[in-house]
mmCIF file with all atom_site columns, C-alpha atoms and ligand atoms in Angstrom:
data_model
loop_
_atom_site.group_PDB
_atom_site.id
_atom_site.type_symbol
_atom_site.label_atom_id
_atom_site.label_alt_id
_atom_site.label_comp_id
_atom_site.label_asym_id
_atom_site.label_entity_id
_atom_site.label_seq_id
_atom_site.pdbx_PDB_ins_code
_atom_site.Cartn_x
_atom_site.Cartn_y
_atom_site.Cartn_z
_atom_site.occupancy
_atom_site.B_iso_or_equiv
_atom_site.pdbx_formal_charge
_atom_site.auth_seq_id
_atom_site.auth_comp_id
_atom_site.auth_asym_id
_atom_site.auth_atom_id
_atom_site.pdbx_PDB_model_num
ATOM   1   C  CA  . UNK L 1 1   ? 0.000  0.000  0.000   1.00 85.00 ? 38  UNK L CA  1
ATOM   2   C  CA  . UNK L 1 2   ? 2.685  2.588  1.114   1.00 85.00 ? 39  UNK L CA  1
ATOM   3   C  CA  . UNK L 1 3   ? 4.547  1.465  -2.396  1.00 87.00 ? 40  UNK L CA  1
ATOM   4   C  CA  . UNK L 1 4   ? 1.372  2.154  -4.342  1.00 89.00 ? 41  UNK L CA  1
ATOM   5   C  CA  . UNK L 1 5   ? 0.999  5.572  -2.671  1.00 89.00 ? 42  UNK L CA  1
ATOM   6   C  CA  . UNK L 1 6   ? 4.647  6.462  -3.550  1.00 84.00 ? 43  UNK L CA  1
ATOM   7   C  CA  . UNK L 1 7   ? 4.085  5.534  -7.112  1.00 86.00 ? 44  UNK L CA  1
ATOM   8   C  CA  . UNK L 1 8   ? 0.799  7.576  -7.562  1.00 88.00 ? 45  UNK L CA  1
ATOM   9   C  CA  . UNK L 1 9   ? 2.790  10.969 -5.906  1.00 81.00 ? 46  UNK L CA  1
ATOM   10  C  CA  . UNK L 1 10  ? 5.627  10.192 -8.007  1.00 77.00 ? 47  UNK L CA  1
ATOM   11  C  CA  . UNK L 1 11  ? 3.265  9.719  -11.081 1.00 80.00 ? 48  UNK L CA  1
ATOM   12  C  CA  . UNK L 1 12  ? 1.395  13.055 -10.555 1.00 79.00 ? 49  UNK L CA  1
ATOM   13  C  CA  . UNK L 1 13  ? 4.708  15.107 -9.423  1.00 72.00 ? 50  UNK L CA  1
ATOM   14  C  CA  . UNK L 1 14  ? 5.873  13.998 -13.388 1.00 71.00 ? 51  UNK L CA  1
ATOM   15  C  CA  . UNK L 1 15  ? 2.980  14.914 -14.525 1.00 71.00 ? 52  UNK L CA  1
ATOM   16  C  CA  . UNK L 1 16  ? 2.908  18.670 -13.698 1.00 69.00 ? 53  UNK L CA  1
ATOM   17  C  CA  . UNK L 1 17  ? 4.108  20.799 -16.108 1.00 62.00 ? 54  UNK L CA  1
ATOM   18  C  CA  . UNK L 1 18  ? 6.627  23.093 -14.071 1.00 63.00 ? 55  UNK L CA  1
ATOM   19  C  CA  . UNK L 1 19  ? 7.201  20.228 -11.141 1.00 62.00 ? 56  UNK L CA  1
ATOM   20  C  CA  . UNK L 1 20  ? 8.103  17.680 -13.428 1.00 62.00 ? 57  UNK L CA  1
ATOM   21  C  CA  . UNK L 1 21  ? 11.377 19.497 -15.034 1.00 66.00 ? 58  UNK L CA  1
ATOM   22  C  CA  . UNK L 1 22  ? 13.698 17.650 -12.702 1.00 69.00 ? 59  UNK L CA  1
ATOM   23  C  CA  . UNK L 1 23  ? 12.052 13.874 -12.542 1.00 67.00 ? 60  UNK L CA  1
ATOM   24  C  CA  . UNK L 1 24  ? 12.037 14.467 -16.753 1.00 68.00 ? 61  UNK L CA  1
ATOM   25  C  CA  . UNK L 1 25  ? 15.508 15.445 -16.886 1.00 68.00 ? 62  UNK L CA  1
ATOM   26  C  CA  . UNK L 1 26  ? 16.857 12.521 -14.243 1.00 69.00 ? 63  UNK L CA  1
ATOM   27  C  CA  . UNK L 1 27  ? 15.293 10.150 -17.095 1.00 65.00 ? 64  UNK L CA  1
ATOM   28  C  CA  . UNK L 1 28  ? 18.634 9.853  -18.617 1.00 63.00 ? 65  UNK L CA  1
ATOM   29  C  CA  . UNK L 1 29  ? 20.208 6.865  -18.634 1.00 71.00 ? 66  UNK L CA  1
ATOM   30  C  CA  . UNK L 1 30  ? 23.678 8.161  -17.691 1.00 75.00 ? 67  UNK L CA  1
ATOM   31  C  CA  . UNK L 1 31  ? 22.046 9.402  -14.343 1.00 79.00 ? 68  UNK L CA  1
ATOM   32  C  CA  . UNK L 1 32  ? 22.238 7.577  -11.176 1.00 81.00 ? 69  UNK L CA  1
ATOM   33  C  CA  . UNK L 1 33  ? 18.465 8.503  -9.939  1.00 78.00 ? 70  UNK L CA  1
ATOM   34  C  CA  . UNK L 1 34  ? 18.905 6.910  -6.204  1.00 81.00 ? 71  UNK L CA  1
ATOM   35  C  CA  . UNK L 1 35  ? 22.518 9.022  -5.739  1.00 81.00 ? 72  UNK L CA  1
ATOM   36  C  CA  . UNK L 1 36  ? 20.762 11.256 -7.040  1.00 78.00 ? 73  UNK L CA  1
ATOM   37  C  CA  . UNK L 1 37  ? 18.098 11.742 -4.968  1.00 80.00 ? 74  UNK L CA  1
ATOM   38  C  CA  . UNK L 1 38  ? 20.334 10.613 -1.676  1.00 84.00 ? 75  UNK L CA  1
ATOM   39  C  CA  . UNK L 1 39  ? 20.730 14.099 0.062   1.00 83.00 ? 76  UNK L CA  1
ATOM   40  C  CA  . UNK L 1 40  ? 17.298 14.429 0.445   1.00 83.00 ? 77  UNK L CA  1
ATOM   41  C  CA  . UNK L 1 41  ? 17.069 11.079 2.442   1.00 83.00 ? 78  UNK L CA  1
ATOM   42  C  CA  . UNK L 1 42  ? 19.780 11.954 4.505   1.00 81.00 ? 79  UNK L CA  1
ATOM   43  C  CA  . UNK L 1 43  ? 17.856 14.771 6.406   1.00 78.00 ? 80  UNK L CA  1
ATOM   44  C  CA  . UNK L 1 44  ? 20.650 17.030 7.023   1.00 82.00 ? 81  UNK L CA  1
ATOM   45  C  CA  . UNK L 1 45  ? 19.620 20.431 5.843   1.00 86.00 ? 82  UNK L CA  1
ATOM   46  C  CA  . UNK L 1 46  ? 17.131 22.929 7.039   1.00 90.00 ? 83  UNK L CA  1
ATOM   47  C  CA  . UNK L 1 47  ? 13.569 22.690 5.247   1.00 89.00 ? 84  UNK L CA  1
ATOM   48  C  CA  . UNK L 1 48  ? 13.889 26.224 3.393   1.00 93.00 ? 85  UNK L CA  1
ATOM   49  C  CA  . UNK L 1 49  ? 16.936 24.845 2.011   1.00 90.00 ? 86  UNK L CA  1
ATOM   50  C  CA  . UNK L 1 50  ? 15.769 21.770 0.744   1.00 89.00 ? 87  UNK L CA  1
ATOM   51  C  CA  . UNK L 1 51  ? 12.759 23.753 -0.527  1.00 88.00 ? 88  UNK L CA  1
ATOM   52  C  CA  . UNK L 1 52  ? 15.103 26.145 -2.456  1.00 88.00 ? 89  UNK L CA  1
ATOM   53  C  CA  . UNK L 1 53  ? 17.378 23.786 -3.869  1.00 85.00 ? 90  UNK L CA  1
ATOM   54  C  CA  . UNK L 1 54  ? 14.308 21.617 -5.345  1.00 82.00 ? 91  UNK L CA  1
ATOM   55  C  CA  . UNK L 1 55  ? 12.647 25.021 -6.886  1.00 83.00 ? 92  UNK L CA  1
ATOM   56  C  CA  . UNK L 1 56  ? 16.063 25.471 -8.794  1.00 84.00 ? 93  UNK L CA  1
ATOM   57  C  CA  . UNK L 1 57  ? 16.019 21.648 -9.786  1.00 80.00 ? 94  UNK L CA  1
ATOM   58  C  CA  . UNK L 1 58  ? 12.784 22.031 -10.861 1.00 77.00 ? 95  UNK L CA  1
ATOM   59  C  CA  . UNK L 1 59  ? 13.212 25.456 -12.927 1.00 78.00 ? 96  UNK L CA  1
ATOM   60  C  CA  . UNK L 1 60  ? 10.445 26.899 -10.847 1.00 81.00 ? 97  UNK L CA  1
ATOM   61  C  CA  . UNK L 1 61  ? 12.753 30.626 -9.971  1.00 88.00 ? 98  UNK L CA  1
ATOM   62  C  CA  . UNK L 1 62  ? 12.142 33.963 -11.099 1.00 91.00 ? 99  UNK L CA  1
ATOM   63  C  CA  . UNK L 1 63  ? 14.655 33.706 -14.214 1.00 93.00 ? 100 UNK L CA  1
ATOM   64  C  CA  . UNK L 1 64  ? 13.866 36.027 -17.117 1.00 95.00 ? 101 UNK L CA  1
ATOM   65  C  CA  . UNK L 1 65  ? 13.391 32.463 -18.771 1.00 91.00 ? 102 UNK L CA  1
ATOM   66  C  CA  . UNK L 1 66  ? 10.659 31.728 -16.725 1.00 89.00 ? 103 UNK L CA  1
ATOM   67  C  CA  . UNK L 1 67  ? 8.712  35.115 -16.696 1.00 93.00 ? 104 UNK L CA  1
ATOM   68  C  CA  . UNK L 1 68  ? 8.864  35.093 -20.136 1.00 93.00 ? 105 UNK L CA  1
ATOM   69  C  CA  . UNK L 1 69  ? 7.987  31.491 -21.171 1.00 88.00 ? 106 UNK L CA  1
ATOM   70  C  CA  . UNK L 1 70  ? 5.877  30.025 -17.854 1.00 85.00 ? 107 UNK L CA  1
ATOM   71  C  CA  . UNK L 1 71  ? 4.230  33.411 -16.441 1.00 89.00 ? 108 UNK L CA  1
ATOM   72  C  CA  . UNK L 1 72  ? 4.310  34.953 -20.312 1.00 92.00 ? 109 UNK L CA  1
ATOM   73  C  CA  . UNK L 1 73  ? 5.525  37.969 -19.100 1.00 95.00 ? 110 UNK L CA  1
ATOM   74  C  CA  . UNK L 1 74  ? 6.795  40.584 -21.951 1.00 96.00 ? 111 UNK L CA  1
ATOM   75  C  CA  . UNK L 1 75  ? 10.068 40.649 -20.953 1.00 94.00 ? 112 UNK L CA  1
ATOM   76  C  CA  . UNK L 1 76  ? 13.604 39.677 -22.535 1.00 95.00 ? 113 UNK L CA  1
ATOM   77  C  CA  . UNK L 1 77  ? 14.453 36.021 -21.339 1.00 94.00 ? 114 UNK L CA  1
ATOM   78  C  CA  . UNK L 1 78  ? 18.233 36.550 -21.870 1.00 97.00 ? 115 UNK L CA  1
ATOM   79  C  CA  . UNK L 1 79  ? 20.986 36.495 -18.831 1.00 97.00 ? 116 UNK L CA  1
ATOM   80  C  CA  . UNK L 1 80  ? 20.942 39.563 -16.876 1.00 96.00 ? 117 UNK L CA  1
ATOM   81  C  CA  . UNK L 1 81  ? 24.696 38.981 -16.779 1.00 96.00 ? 118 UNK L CA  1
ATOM   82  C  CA  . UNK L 1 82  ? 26.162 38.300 -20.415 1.00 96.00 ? 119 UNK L CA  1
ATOM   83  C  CA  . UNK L 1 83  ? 23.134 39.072 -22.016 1.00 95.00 ? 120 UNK L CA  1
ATOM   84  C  CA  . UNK L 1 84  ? 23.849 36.129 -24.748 1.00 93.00 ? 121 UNK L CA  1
ATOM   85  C  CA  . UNK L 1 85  ? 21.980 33.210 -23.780 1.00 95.00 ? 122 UNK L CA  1
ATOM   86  C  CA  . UNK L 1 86  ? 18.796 32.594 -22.228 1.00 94.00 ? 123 UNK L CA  1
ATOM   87  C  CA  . UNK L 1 87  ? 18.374 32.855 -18.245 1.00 95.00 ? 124 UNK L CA  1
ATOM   88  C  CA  . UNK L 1 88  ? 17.397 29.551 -16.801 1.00 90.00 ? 125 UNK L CA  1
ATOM   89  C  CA  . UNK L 1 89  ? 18.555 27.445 -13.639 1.00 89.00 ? 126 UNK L CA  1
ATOM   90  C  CA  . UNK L 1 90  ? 21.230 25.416 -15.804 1.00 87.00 ? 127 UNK L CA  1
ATOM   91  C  CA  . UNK L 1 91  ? 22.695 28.704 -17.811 1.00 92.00 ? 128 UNK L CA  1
ATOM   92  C  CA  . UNK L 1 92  ? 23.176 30.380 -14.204 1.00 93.00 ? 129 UNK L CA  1
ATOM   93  C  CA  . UNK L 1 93  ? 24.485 27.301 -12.246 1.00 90.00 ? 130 UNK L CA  1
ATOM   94  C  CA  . UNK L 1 94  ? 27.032 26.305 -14.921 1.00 91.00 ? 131 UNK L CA  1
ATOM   95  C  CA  . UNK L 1 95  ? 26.483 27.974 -18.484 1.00 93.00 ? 132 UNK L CA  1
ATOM   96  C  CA  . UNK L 1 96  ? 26.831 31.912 -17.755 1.00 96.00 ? 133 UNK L CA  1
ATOM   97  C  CA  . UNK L 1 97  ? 30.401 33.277 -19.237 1.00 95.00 ? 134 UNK L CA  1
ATOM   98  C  CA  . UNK L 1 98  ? 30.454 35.926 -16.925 1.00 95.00 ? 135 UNK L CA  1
ATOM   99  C  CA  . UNK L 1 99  ? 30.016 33.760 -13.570 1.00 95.00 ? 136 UNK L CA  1
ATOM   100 C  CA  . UNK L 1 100 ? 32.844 31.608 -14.784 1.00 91.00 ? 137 UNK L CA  1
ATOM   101 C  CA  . UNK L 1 101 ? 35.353 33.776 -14.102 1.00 88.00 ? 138 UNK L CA  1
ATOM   102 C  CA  . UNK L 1 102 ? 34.672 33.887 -10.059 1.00 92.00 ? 139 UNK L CA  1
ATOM   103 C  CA  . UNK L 1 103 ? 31.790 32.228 -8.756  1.00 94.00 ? 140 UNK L CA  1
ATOM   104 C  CA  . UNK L 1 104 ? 32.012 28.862 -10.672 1.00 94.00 ? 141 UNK L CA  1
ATOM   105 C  CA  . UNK L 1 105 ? 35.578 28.915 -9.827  1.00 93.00 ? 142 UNK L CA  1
ATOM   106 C  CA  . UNK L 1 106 ? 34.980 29.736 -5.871  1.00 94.00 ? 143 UNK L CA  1
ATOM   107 C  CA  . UNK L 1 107 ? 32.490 26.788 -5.597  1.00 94.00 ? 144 UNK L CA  1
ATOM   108 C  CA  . UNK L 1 108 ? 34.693 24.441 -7.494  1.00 94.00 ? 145 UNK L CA  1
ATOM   109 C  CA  . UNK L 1 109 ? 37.347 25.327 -4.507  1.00 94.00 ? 146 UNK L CA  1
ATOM   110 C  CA  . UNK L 1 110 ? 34.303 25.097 -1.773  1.00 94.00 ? 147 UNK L CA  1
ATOM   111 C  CA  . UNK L 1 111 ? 34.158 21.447 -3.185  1.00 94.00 ? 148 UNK L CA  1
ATOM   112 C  CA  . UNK L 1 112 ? 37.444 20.607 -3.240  1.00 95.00 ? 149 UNK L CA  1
ATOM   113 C  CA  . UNK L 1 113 ? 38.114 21.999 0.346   1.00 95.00 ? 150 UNK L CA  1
ATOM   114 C  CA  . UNK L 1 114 ? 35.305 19.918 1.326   1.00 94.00 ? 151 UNK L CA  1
ATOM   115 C  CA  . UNK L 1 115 ? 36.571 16.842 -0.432  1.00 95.00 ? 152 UNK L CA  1
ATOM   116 C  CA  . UNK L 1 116 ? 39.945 17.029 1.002   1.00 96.00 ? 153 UNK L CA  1
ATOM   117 C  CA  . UNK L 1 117 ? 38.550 17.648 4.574   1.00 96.00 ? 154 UNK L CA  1
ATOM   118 C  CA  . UNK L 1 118 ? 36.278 14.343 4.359   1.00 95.00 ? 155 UNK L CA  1
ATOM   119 C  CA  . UNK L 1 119 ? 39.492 12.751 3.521   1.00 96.00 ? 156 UNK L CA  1
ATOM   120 C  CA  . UNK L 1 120 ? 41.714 13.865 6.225   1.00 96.00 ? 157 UNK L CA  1
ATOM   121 C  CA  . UNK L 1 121 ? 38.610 12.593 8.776   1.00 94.00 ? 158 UNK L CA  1
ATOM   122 C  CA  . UNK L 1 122 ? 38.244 9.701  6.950   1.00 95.00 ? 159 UNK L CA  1
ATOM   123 C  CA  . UNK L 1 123 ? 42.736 9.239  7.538   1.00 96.00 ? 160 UNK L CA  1
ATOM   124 C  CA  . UNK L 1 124 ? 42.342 10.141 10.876  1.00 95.00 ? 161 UNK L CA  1
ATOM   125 C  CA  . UNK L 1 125 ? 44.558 13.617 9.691   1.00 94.00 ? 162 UNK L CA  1
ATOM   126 C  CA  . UNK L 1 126 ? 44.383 16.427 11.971  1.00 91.00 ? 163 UNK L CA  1
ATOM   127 C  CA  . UNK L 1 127 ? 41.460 19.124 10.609  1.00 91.00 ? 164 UNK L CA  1
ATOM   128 C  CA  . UNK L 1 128 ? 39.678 22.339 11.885  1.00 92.00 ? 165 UNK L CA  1
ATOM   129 C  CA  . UNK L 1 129 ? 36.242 21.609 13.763  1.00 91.00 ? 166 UNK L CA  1
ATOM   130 C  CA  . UNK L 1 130 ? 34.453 22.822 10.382  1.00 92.00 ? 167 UNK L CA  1
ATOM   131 C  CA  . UNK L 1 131 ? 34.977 21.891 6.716   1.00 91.00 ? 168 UNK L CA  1
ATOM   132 C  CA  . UNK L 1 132 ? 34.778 25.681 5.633   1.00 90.00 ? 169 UNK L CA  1
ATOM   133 C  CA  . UNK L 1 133 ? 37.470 26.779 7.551   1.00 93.00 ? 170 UNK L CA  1
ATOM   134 C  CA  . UNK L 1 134 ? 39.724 24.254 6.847   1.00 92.00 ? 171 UNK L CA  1
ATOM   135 C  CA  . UNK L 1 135 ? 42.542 24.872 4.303   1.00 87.00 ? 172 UNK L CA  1
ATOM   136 C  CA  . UNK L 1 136 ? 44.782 22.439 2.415   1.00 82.00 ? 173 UNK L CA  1
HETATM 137 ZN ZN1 . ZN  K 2 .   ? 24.742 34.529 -18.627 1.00 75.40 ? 234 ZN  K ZN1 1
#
């Protein structure tokens, strides 16, 4: 019963037009849909987070993308930033020339940090209490 109750959310949550942008796009057969999905299992953000992160996911922000082609708003749908492309989730999170140059770079290092903390745990290597203000 609980597995047929699962399967009728998920079935619904694809079916809705702006909602079902992320479980469309995880379709892919080079996507691993459980490790996907695995930080929302593991409980360990705040709600408003979670809630944030799944908008984005689900292309369901204020972009100029999405005032112009969901709320058909008459307004330009290119980046605010380089102007060049259109403004959705994906072109700001990893497509946007401009952001390149700092922020893509600065959360590359944010993951790398992290990495090599989790590794110095994991090899019993002295660390700071916090992953963010460790340094390699
Ligand atoms: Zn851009």
């Amino acid at each position: 019963m609980k597995d047929s109750i699962v399967e009728k959310t998920k079935e619904r949550w694809h079916r809705k037009r702006m909602h079902g942008q992320l479980p469309h796009n995880l379709d892919e057969k080079l996507i691993d849909i459980e490790q996907s999905y695995h930080w929302l299992k593991s409980g360990d953000i705040k709600g408003e987070t979670e809630g944030t992160i799944v908008a984005a996911q689900d292309q369901a922000v204020s972009t100029n993308y999405f005032k112009n082609k969901i709320l058909k708003e008459e307004i330009e749908n290119k980046c605010r930033l380089c102007k060049h492309l259109e403004e959705t989730i994906d072109h700001l999170t990893s497509g946007c020339p401009i952001l390149v140059k700092n922020k893509y770079l600065m959360r590359h290092d944010k993951v790398c940090t992290h990495l090599h903390y989790s590794l110095c745990k994991a090899l019993g290597i002295e660390t700071t209490d916090k992953w963010y203000t460790h340094s390699v």
